[in-house]
Short mmCIF file of C-alpha atoms in Angstrom, two decimals:
data_model
loop_
_atom_site.label_atom_id
_atom_site.label_comp_id
_atom_site.label_asym_id
_atom_site.label_seq_id
_atom_site.Cartn_x
_atom_site.Cartn_y
_atom_site.Cartn_z
CA MET A 1 25.03 52.75 -31.26
CA ALA A 2 25.61 52.24 -34.50
CA GLU A 3 22.88 49.48 -36.54
CA ARG A 4 24.34 46.66 -38.44
CA ARG A 5 24.01 47.44 -42.01
CA GLY A 6 21.89 45.17 -44.77
CA SER A 7 25.21 44.50 -46.87
CA PHE A 8 29.37 45.19 -48.81
CA PHE A 9 30.69 46.00 -51.78
CA THR A 10 31.64 43.23 -52.39
CA SER A 11 34.39 42.62 -55.09
CA LYS A 12 33.84 40.01 -58.19
CA PRO A 13 36.56 37.76 -59.19
CA PRO A 14 36.45 36.23 -62.01
CA THR A 15 33.93 32.67 -62.24
CA ALA A 16 35.02 29.45 -61.68
CA THR A 17 35.04 26.40 -63.92
CA ARG A 18 32.79 23.30 -62.48
CA SER A 19 36.44 21.80 -62.76
CA GLN A 20 38.09 24.43 -60.19
CA ILE A 21 35.98 23.83 -58.08
CA ASP A 22 36.30 20.50 -58.34
CA ARG A 23 39.17 21.04 -57.60
CA VAL A 24 38.75 23.44 -54.91
CA SER A 25 36.23 20.84 -53.08
CA GLU A 26 39.31 18.58 -53.17
CA MET A 27 41.83 20.45 -51.91
CA LEU A 28 39.08 21.16 -48.56
CA LYS A 29 39.18 17.98 -47.38
CA GLY A 30 37.30 18.21 -44.42
CA ASP A 31 35.84 21.43 -45.95
CA LYS A 32 34.32 19.83 -48.44
CA LYS A 33 30.85 21.36 -46.98
CA TRP A 34 31.59 24.34 -46.50
CA PHE A 35 32.96 24.90 -49.56
CA GLY A 36 29.75 23.71 -51.21
CA ALA A 37 27.24 25.84 -48.46
CA LEU A 38 29.18 29.47 -50.29
CA SER A 39 27.60 31.22 -52.48
CA ALA A 40 28.72 30.86 -56.33
CA GLU A 41 29.83 34.50 -55.54
CA GLN A 42 32.16 34.04 -53.18
CA GLN A 43 32.53 30.11 -54.06
CA ASN A 44 34.70 31.78 -56.73
CA ALA A 45 36.01 34.37 -54.47
CA VAL A 46 37.95 31.15 -53.07
CA VAL A 47 38.59 29.33 -56.05
CA ALA A 48 40.94 31.94 -57.25
CA VAL A 49 42.69 32.73 -54.08
CA MET A 50 43.67 29.34 -53.80
CA ILE A 51 44.24 28.37 -57.83
CA GLY A 52 44.69 31.24 -59.26
CA ASP A 53 46.83 34.77 -59.01
CA GLU A 54 43.79 36.49 -57.28
CA LYS A 55 45.94 37.80 -53.91
CA LYS A 56 41.95 39.75 -52.79
CA CYS A 57 39.07 37.30 -50.94
CA ASP A 58 36.05 38.22 -50.68
CA LEU A 59 33.32 36.64 -48.92
CA ASN A 60 31.04 39.01 -46.90
CA ASN A 61 27.67 38.96 -46.81
CA GLY A 62 28.15 35.38 -46.40
CA GLU A 63 25.87 34.47 -43.09
CA LEU A 64 29.59 31.94 -42.22
CA LYS A 65 29.60 30.63 -39.08
CA ALA A 66 32.91 29.77 -39.07
CA VAL A 67 36.11 29.72 -41.59
CA PRO A 68 38.31 26.45 -42.29
CA LYS A 69 41.52 25.87 -39.95
CA GLY A 70 42.21 24.25 -43.72
CA PHE A 71 41.29 26.81 -46.14
CA LEU A 72 43.67 29.52 -44.30
CA MET A 73 46.57 27.15 -43.79
CA LEU A 74 45.25 26.96 -47.85
CA CYS A 75 45.74 30.69 -49.14
CA PRO A 76 48.81 32.00 -48.31
CA GLY A 77 49.54 34.01 -50.55
CA VAL A 78 45.96 36.37 -49.93
CA GLU A 79 46.75 40.09 -49.16
CA SER A 80 43.17 41.17 -48.39
CA LEU A 81 40.78 39.38 -46.38
CA GLU A 82 36.75 40.19 -46.59
CA LEU A 83 34.97 39.46 -44.68
CA GLN A 84 32.44 41.02 -42.98
CA ASN A 85 28.68 41.24 -41.62
CA ASN A 86 28.46 37.85 -41.05
CA GLU A 87 27.63 35.08 -38.43
CA LEU A 88 31.55 34.40 -37.39
CA THR A 89 32.60 33.66 -32.78
CA GLU A 90 35.70 33.32 -33.87
CA LEU A 91 38.63 32.59 -35.93
CA PRO A 92 41.40 29.49 -35.91
CA ASP A 93 44.66 30.24 -34.40
CA THR A 94 45.55 29.11 -38.91
CA LEU A 95 44.99 32.67 -39.41
CA GLY A 96 48.67 32.68 -38.85
CA ALA A 97 49.16 31.42 -41.86
CA LEU A 98 48.06 34.69 -43.89
CA ALA A 99 51.89 35.75 -43.70
CA ASN A 100 51.78 38.66 -46.39
CA LEU A 101 48.14 39.52 -45.08
CA ARG A 102 48.00 43.17 -45.02
CA THR A 103 44.10 44.18 -44.36
CA LEU A 104 42.11 42.09 -42.23
CA ARG A 105 38.33 43.37 -42.45
CA LEU A 106 36.05 41.83 -39.58
CA SER A 107 33.61 43.83 -38.74
CA PHE A 108 29.75 43.53 -38.18
CA ASN A 109 30.35 39.87 -36.92
CA LYS A 110 29.47 38.35 -33.14
CA LEU A 111 33.24 37.80 -32.74
CA THR A 112 34.37 36.94 -28.51
CA LYS A 113 37.61 36.98 -28.66
CA LEU A 114 40.77 37.18 -31.24
CA PRO A 115 43.35 33.77 -31.76
CA SER A 116 46.27 34.96 -29.86
CA GLU A 117 48.94 32.82 -31.69
CA GLY A 118 47.15 33.54 -34.68
CA THR A 119 47.35 36.62 -34.55
CA GLN A 120 50.92 37.02 -34.05
CA MET A 121 52.40 35.40 -36.34
CA LEU A 122 50.13 38.21 -38.63
CA GLY A 123 53.88 41.02 -39.63
CA ASN A 124 52.39 42.92 -42.23
CA LEU A 125 48.68 44.01 -41.61
CA GLN A 126 48.32 47.38 -41.93
CA THR A 127 44.66 47.81 -41.42
CA LEU A 128 41.99 44.87 -39.13
CA GLN A 129 39.00 46.62 -38.99
CA LEU A 130 37.07 44.93 -35.75
CA TYR A 131 34.20 46.71 -36.24
CA ASP A 132 30.49 46.33 -33.85
CA ASN A 133 31.64 42.86 -32.21
CA ALA A 134 31.51 41.45 -28.86
CA LEU A 135 35.51 40.89 -27.86
CA SER A 136 35.68 41.81 -24.00
CA ARG A 137 39.66 42.27 -24.61
CA LEU A 138 41.75 42.11 -27.00
CA PRO A 139 44.80 39.84 -27.02
CA ASP A 140 48.46 41.17 -26.06
CA SER A 141 49.52 39.75 -29.29
CA VAL A 142 48.09 42.85 -30.82
CA CYS A 143 50.75 44.40 -29.41
CA ALA A 144 53.24 42.48 -32.05
CA LEU A 145 51.16 44.16 -35.51
CA THR A 146 54.31 46.94 -35.45
CA GLN A 147 53.21 47.22 -39.01
CA LEU A 148 49.37 48.30 -37.97
CA LYS A 149 48.59 52.10 -39.81
CA HIS A 150 44.63 51.54 -39.29
CA LEU A 151 42.59 49.97 -36.28
CA SER A 152 39.16 50.04 -35.77
CA VAL A 153 37.89 48.50 -32.02
CA GLY A 154 34.00 50.58 -32.49
CA VAL A 155 31.45 49.16 -30.66
CA ASN A 156 32.79 46.16 -28.70
CA LYS A 157 32.19 45.56 -25.01
CA LEU A 158 36.31 45.98 -24.19
CA GLY A 159 37.38 47.64 -20.56
CA THR A 160 41.18 47.81 -21.11
CA LEU A 161 43.54 47.81 -23.49
CA PRO A 162 46.28 45.58 -22.99
CA GLU A 163 49.98 47.24 -21.38
CA GLN A 164 52.17 47.41 -24.06
CA PHE A 165 49.70 48.31 -26.37
CA GLY A 166 52.33 51.47 -27.57
CA ARG A 167 54.31 49.10 -29.91
CA LEU A 168 51.55 50.70 -32.38
CA VAL A 169 54.19 52.87 -33.28
CA ASN A 170 53.11 53.42 -36.67
CA LEU A 171 49.06 53.32 -36.00
CA LYS A 172 47.88 56.76 -37.72
CA GLU A 173 44.19 55.34 -37.56
CA LEU A 174 42.67 54.32 -34.46
CA TYR A 175 38.49 54.08 -32.86
CA LEU A 176 38.19 52.84 -29.64
CA ASP A 177 34.41 54.39 -29.39
CA PHE A 178 31.25 52.70 -27.85
CA ASN A 179 33.45 50.83 -26.08
CA ALA A 180 33.54 50.34 -21.97
CA ILE A 181 37.15 51.25 -21.26
CA SER A 182 38.42 52.86 -18.56
CA ARG A 183 41.80 53.54 -18.56
CA LEU A 184 44.39 53.57 -21.01
CA PRO A 185 48.05 51.80 -20.92
CA GLU A 186 50.54 54.26 -19.97
CA SER A 187 52.17 53.15 -23.55
CA PHE A 188 49.54 54.57 -24.98
CA GLY A 189 51.84 58.20 -25.38
CA TYR A 190 54.01 56.07 -27.60
CA LEU A 191 51.63 55.46 -30.36
CA ALA A 192 54.23 58.96 -31.89
CA SER A 193 52.46 58.12 -35.23
CA LEU A 194 49.17 58.50 -34.53
CA GLU A 195 47.05 61.35 -35.91
CA LEU A 196 43.02 60.25 -35.65
CA LEU A 197 41.82 58.95 -32.32
CA PHE A 198 38.24 58.09 -31.14
CA LEU A 199 37.55 57.19 -27.63
CA ASN A 200 34.22 58.32 -27.08
CA ASN A 201 32.17 57.06 -25.07
CA ASN A 202 33.63 54.71 -22.60
CA LYS A 203 34.11 55.38 -19.51
CA LEU A 204 37.58 57.53 -18.00
CA THR A 205 38.01 59.68 -15.52
CA GLN A 206 41.78 60.73 -17.40
CA LEU A 207 43.80 60.49 -19.59
CA PRO A 208 47.96 58.66 -19.15
CA ARG A 209 50.47 61.40 -18.57
CA SER A 210 51.70 59.87 -21.43
CA PHE A 211 49.02 61.28 -24.05
CA ILE A 212 51.76 65.10 -24.82
CA ARG A 213 53.31 63.12 -26.74
CA LEU A 214 51.00 62.29 -29.53
CA GLN A 215 51.55 65.15 -31.29
CA LYS A 216 51.05 64.44 -34.47
CA LEU A 217 47.18 64.31 -33.75
CA ARG A 218 44.97 66.24 -36.25
CA LYS A 219 41.66 64.86 -35.08
CA LEU A 220 41.15 64.22 -31.16
CA ASN A 221 36.94 62.64 -30.07
CA LEU A 222 37.04 62.51 -26.20
CA GLN A 223 32.48 62.61 -25.89
CA ARG A 224 30.64 61.12 -23.52
CA ASN A 225 32.81 59.71 -21.10
CA ASP A 226 34.00 60.75 -17.36
CA LEU A 227 36.89 62.86 -17.30
CA GLN A 228 37.55 65.17 -14.75
CA VAL A 229 40.82 67.38 -15.60
CA MET A 230 41.39 70.13 -17.04
CA LEU A 231 43.85 70.91 -20.26
CA GLU A 232 44.59 73.29 -22.48
CA VAL A 233 44.56 71.82 -26.25
CA SER A 234 47.34 73.89 -27.19
CA ALA A 235 49.29 71.09 -25.87
CA PHE A 236 48.95 69.54 -28.85
CA ASP A 237 50.14 71.64 -32.06
CA GLY A 238 48.61 69.43 -34.88
CA LEU A 239 45.18 69.33 -33.58
CA THR A 240 42.61 71.16 -36.02
CA ASP A 241 39.24 68.89 -35.05
CA VAL A 242 38.15 68.45 -30.99
CA TYR A 243 34.96 66.69 -29.68
CA VAL A 244 34.76 67.26 -26.21
CA ASP A 245 31.94 67.18 -23.38
CA ASP A 246 32.84 70.61 -22.33
CA PRO A 247 30.31 73.17 -21.39
CA GLY A 248 32.58 75.28 -20.30
CA SER A 249 33.94 75.89 -23.72
CA ARG A 250 34.44 78.54 -25.93
CA THR A 251 34.49 77.28 -28.82
CA ASN A 252 35.81 72.76 -30.41
CA ARG A 253 38.87 74.29 -29.87
CA LEU A 254 39.20 73.55 -26.67
CA LEU A 255 39.62 70.86 -24.70
CA SER A 256 39.28 69.98 -21.61
CA LYS A 257 42.20 68.78 -20.39
CA VAL A 258 42.26 65.23 -19.06
CA PHE A 259 45.23 64.05 -17.55
CA GLY A 260 45.49 62.15 -14.15
CA GLY A 261 47.46 59.20 -13.65
CA SER A 262 50.99 58.53 -11.38
#
């Protein structure tokens, strides 16, 4: 299991003037206290996206326990939101106000859930990182994020995935390692663009028959599961790196074929 990192790289926005800080404080109204408790660099980041031309808001490493609803509603032009290495347990539904958002990084927090309605509205999202949180499930609404290319949900408490997970047809990189996933939905095989898949350290005993459709896979990690049945890796034309627990394999290029289901 990965350890929580000490800090993440933080980009530095322009230094806000006193008048700009006062202006943003007034705009936030009921969230003035939250804004006032931010570090100087974080206040600069908030000012830059609220009244400036900055498209990236970097609030990493801030020990933040909440993100106010009002703040998100006042940042509709943001394309990248970084909230890694904080103390967040949940996010407001107003997350959906960030219609232009393409990158959302929430790793190393304490999130127990994602806002269902807010998540569904992020139709332009391409990167979603949720590594090392406390998520026991993903909302069905995550399946509406059809522009996603990178999804990281490793080191959480997931037991299953939404049945329509295969709707994420543009997904190229998927990290689901270190969870408690016991089964994958049959739709999983419709992730036609998937190139990198980490499913190690879960509780899988078999894979859905549709798994054979993942013909763009290049890297696959299935170690530390309870997979039963065997299959030749040659079924996947482009697969170059395979990691499985199979003492009978001669090399890492042989895959314990693990197709099952009905």
